[in-house]
Structures are given as C-alpha cells and as structure tokens.
C-alpha cells in the first residue's frame, strides 16, 4: 500500500500543480474579460481614466525618452561596426529603424512601464486588498474590478502605443547621433534609409504588439494585486511584496513570450 | 409572529478543514439592533460577511424578507446591496483618498446625486459626527477614534436601511467607546435602521441592543433580549458574560448592571430573613442629549462619567451603585426607607450644587438636570418592577444652571 502511495505521489503533485495553473489561467481570463467589458459599461469613469492615463502614460515619458535614446545610440554603434565590415554602413538607418519599430520599441517600452507603473499597480491594489478596502467597495455595491482595473486597462490601451511611438522616434534620433554625428555617416543617407525601408506594415505590427503588451502588463499586475489574499506563500505585507515581485517577473517573461508568438504571426 | 427582515437558515461555512459556521440560524428584525456576541475567533465577522454577501455560504440559506438572496437575480441583488452598509473592524477607509472623498464615494459612485448636494450631505454628516475641518486630511493622519467616526459617516451617508457593524469600538477608550455606542443608538432612533453589531463590549452593548445572539462553536446558542441573556442558566453563556464583563463599568467606574442585580438578590434575601428594608433610587440625567448637541458625543460621555464618580463619592459605605443604562444610575440603599433616601438625595444634591459642573460651564444658560425616582422594595418583588416603580415616581433631583 505504502509503495503504491509513493508511486502515486509525484503524479499527484504534478496533477495538483497543473490543476492549479489551469484554474489560475481561467481566473486570469475571466478577470481580463470583466475588466474589458466594464470599460464600456455605464456610467463612464472618465476622470479615473484620465488619472490613470496621466500615471501610466505621462509620468513614463521621461523614462521612455531616456531608454529610447540610449537604445538607439547603442544600436547606432553596434550596427555601424557590424555593417562597416561588409562596407554597407549606409543602411544603418534601415537597421536601426526596423529593429526599433518591429521589436525593441514595443518590448522595451512594455518592460519599462512594467517596472514603473505595473509594480505600483500591483502594490497599490494588493494593499487595498489586505486592508479590506476592496471588500469595502463591494459592500457599497461598487464593482471592484470595474472600479480598479477597467480604467487602468483603458489607459494602457491608449498609452502603450503612444509611448512606443515616442520610444521609436527618440531611438531613431539616437541612432543618428552615434551613426552620423559621431561616426560620420551622412545624415541624408541615414534618414533616407529610415524613410525608404520602413513600411506601414512594420508600424502596424509594432502598434499591435504595444496593444497586446499593454493588456498583458496591466492585466497581470492588477490580477496579482487583486488576488494577493489568495497567495499561499505569504500574507499581509509579505503577500503584497510577493505579489509585486511576481507581477513584474511574470509580466516581463510574458512580454518576451508573447513577442515571440506575435512576431511569428506577423512576419 | 413578526416576519424577520433577514433570516439565516442553517448556514454552514468551512475554510479548508476549519469549520467556522456549523448550522447557524438567526433572525434579524426590522428596526432593531441585534448584537452578536461570542468568543474571539468564533466566526462572528464571518457571519456578518455572509449577511452582506462578501462570503458565500457552503450550505443553508440567507433570506431577505423571506426570499433567499442566493436565488435572486443579479439586478435584484445589486438593488438589495444598496440597502446595506458595512462598517469594518479595521475601518477599511481608502487610504489614498481624503476624508471627504472617502465619505462621498458611495454617493458619487452609486447614486446620481448632484455634486453640490453630495458636498452638502457630506459636510452635514461630518458636522454631526464632530469631524469638522478634516475634509482634506488622509486617514493615516487621523487618530483611531476619528477613523472610526469617518467609517461611521461613510456607512451612514447613503442612509441605508441595514447597517452591519463589525466591532465598531474595539481599541477605543471608554469615553470614545460609549460615544460611538451613543451615536449608533442615536442614529438608530432617528433613522430607524436595522442594525447588526458584532461586539465584545459587555455589558455596554446591552444598553443599546434590543436583541442579543450568542455564537458558540459555529452555532447560535442564544437569541433574545438583553435581560433574558443575563438571566440565562446556560453555563456557557453565564461563563462568557461573567468573563467578558469587567468588575467595573469602564466608563463610570461603577459596577455594571448585572452586578447590581446580583446585589439586589442578596438584599432581597436579607429582607426575607431579617425584615430589613431597602430603597432603590434611579438617577437619570435628563438632558444628556443636549450636552451632546452642544459639546459633542465625547463631552456627553465625559460628563456622565464625572457625574457617576461624584455620586459614588457621596454614598455611604454600604450603599451600592451601578450603571443601569446610557444615562441612568441605580442606587441600592440597604436599611434605608424612602424618607431617609429622600434626605440622602437631598444632601447629595446640595453638595453637588456647591461643586459646580466643569464640562458644561462653558455654555451659559444651559441647565444640567438630573431626576431621581425612588421606591422602597417590597418582599419578593422582581427587580424590573421595582425599577419601573422607582422611575414612575420621578422628581427633579438636581439642577445645575450655568450662568
């Protein structure tokens, strides 16, 4: 009997784990769909949407400008030294622009916003959960997902593509700084290449990615905060710290994973 | 028989292996305050959360006016929720919103009241609860007592029909505790809401509740009036009440009512054996509510406290004095007939007058008025009868006018 149990044990452990993951995914999907639906439910929460737009979008502009500039500058360097070996440093503009618009722009923007706004969302909602503020909303008959998550999701749908656009534009300019001003490629050629090689389909692809990443980041971060109290590893302040950590880690990993999936479809 | 407003039928709830509610049946009647007492960790809060639907029962049903809430349609349920308010044990104020925003939120989110009216209603509620000039403060900047009052204001702002209070006074000092009780009972009388209170404050809470229910090991083991529970023979109830009840009422420093009753029984026994007489005097502060209106709930309680202390100082060593209600003190004077009792009260009133009255001296024209009713005990008369006899023979005992 004991032997049977010991044989069964690892299967049980795996089974429980898989069941848990499936359940969690289901909960996440329901959470997302409810949030999405209540963006459009009456009465509109316009003030909260603007507030979140300011928090997620406006307040991230500086960080996005800085990372965009340095990423572009580094791409300028790396691209130049690689291309110069083949004597084709003239297409640096193409390389920088396409890399940024198709890949690095959406991905790095999303990861930066995760660090700046996503962690804050998880912590804020997590604290509201452990101090019964979310329960208080429910007792007032206020739909807590609609109140807390929907405005953030709506704000993410607007701000992620816009921030990605800023990142791309500043990045391309950063490539010009290193490529043209420092290493001597003619600015005319650089910008001609940018203009010539970037198609509308690349820009659309980048924006689709930004939209998806926005949904992923905000959903994961709000979800982690919202369900802080169901965590088994820790309660109270520890629970919030775990929620924040896993919000950032899971969001970052998922950004890269969905990026792969999306790229393979968009290409 | 009256139909209960809310009825819990055989409600079961467990968290994992831990069974918290093990077949709870409880009736809550309209326009009454029902208090749920019981040991810590017995699931009183869980029970309260079931009523408002924060937690769903595993088995059993919760009925609202005879209809099971679980079977209601979504729209019906959300309409029902509008009738409820809930005051959390830890206040659960939104800590990133100001006091004003906290109190206004239920109105702002769930009603179509215009902004201007919201502002007026919040202001007037804040004024009623002594919360002036803190509109812009955040909950973390407030003291515990103030937070409780803000939470109470938030619970009252929608003028709900049913309010659930989860330990509304835990962690407050005796004056504030009684101030919150007085506020709850005051509002209940004024707006006639149905209240459910989870509380440990025995016997203070008995003064303001019409019904008491005791939760023990997941079941309601008692439902009935405050006097009934104090007379209950159930050893679990007796042990609990005696254990919770401190030797002295925290506010007045007097022995609480049940102790007064026990002394009454002893005196009665002495009367039976030795034919000794004794008299009961009920002192009632007639205008304690006016003190509240002028100086607030806390001053009201403080002035009651001071009055009680003075009465005690003037009593003879054999006299017994206990708190009878929110504004009543019962004196039990052994070996004293009615004439002697009157003489004693007269002397007491004279010396009070010469001492003045601190709490209210800032309000010129105000008259602090206490009435005294007295009755001599008859053999084997129940205490309730004697008390009502004493109260029906009320006379002005002491008046202190501020000039």
PDB file of C-alpha atoms in Angstrom, chain A residues 37 42-43 45 48 124 127-128 131-142 146-147, chain B residues 49 52 54 81-82 84 86 88-90 92-97 105-106 109-110 112 154:
ATOM      1  CA  UNK A  37     -16.340  44.698 -20.637  1.00  0.00           C
ATOM      2  CA  UNK A  42     -22.365  52.933 -17.995  1.00  0.00           C
ATOM      3  CA  UNK A  43     -21.642  55.401 -16.393  1.00  0.00           C
ATOM      4  CA  UNK A  45     -15.362  56.533 -15.476  1.00  0.00           C
ATOM      5  CA  UNK A  48     -10.362  57.816 -13.383  1.00  0.00           C
ATOM      6  CA  UNK A 124      -1.499  49.590  -4.576  1.00  0.00           C
ATOM      7  CA  UNK A 127      -2.593  46.855  -0.148  1.00  0.00           C
ATOM      8  CA  UNK A 128      -6.208  47.725  -0.848  1.00  0.00           C
ATOM      9  CA  UNK A 131      -6.689  46.232   4.291  1.00  0.00           C
ATOM     10  CA  UNK A 132     -10.219  45.200   3.209  1.00  0.00           C
ATOM     11  CA  UNK A 133     -10.642  48.279   1.017  1.00  0.00           C
ATOM     12  CA  UNK A 134     -11.714  46.083  -1.901  1.00  0.00           C
ATOM     13  CA  UNK A 135     -14.273  44.381   0.354  1.00  0.00           C
ATOM     14  CA  UNK A 136     -15.425  47.835   1.382  1.00  0.00           C
ATOM     15  CA  UNK A 137     -16.019  48.690  -2.285  1.00  0.00           C
ATOM     16  CA  UNK A 138     -18.042  45.519  -2.711  1.00  0.00           C
ATOM     17  CA  UNK A 139     -20.180  46.265   0.351  1.00  0.00           C
ATOM     18  CA  UNK A 140     -21.002  49.645  -1.187  1.00  0.00           C
ATOM     19  CA  UNK A 141     -22.187  47.837  -4.276  1.00  0.00           C
ATOM     20  CA  UNK A 142     -19.240  49.196  -6.288  1.00  0.00           C
ATOM     21  CA  UNK A 146     -14.652  47.894 -12.876  1.00  0.00           C
ATOM     22  CA  UNK A 147     -13.505  50.483 -10.343  1.00  0.00           C
TER      23      UNK A 147
ATOM     24  CA  UNK B  49     -19.821  38.982   5.966  1.00  0.00           C
ATOM     25  CA  UNK B  52     -23.782  41.231   3.102  1.00  0.00           C
ATOM     26  CA  UNK B  54     -18.820  39.109   0.919  1.00  0.00           C
ATOM     27  CA  UNK B  81     -26.944  45.752  -1.719  1.00  0.00           C
ATOM     28  CA  UNK B  82     -27.873  49.401  -1.905  1.00  0.00           C
ATOM     29  CA  UNK B  84     -26.892  47.744   3.183  1.00  0.00           C
ATOM     30  CA  UNK B  86     -20.980  47.774   6.412  1.00  0.00           C
ATOM     31  CA  UNK B  88     -15.364  47.233   9.036  1.00  0.00           C
ATOM     32  CA  UNK B  89     -13.436  46.279  12.133  1.00  0.00           C
ATOM     33  CA  UNK B  90     -10.277  47.970  10.827  1.00  0.00           C
ATOM     34  CA  UNK B  92     -11.177  49.868   5.711  1.00  0.00           C
ATOM     35  CA  UNK B  93     -11.017  53.528   4.754  1.00  0.00           C
ATOM     36  CA  UNK B  94      -9.471  54.234   1.351  1.00  0.00           C
ATOM     37  CA  UNK B  95      -6.071  55.400   2.475  1.00  0.00           C
ATOM     38  CA  UNK B  96      -5.164  57.237  -0.696  1.00  0.00           C
ATOM     39  CA  UNK B  97      -8.337  59.290  -0.610  1.00  0.00           C
ATOM     40  CA  UNK B 105     -17.536  57.815  -2.529  1.00  0.00           C
ATOM     41  CA  UNK B 106     -20.702  55.712  -2.050  1.00  0.00           C
ATOM     42  CA  UNK B 109     -20.321  56.054  -7.421  1.00  0.00           C
ATOM     43  CA  UNK B 110     -23.751  54.636  -6.825  1.00  0.00           C
ATOM     44  CA  UNK B 112     -26.939  60.361  -9.344  1.00  0.00           C
ATOM     45  CA  UNK B 154     -19.252  56.624   5.335  1.00  0.00           C
TER      46      UNK B 154
END
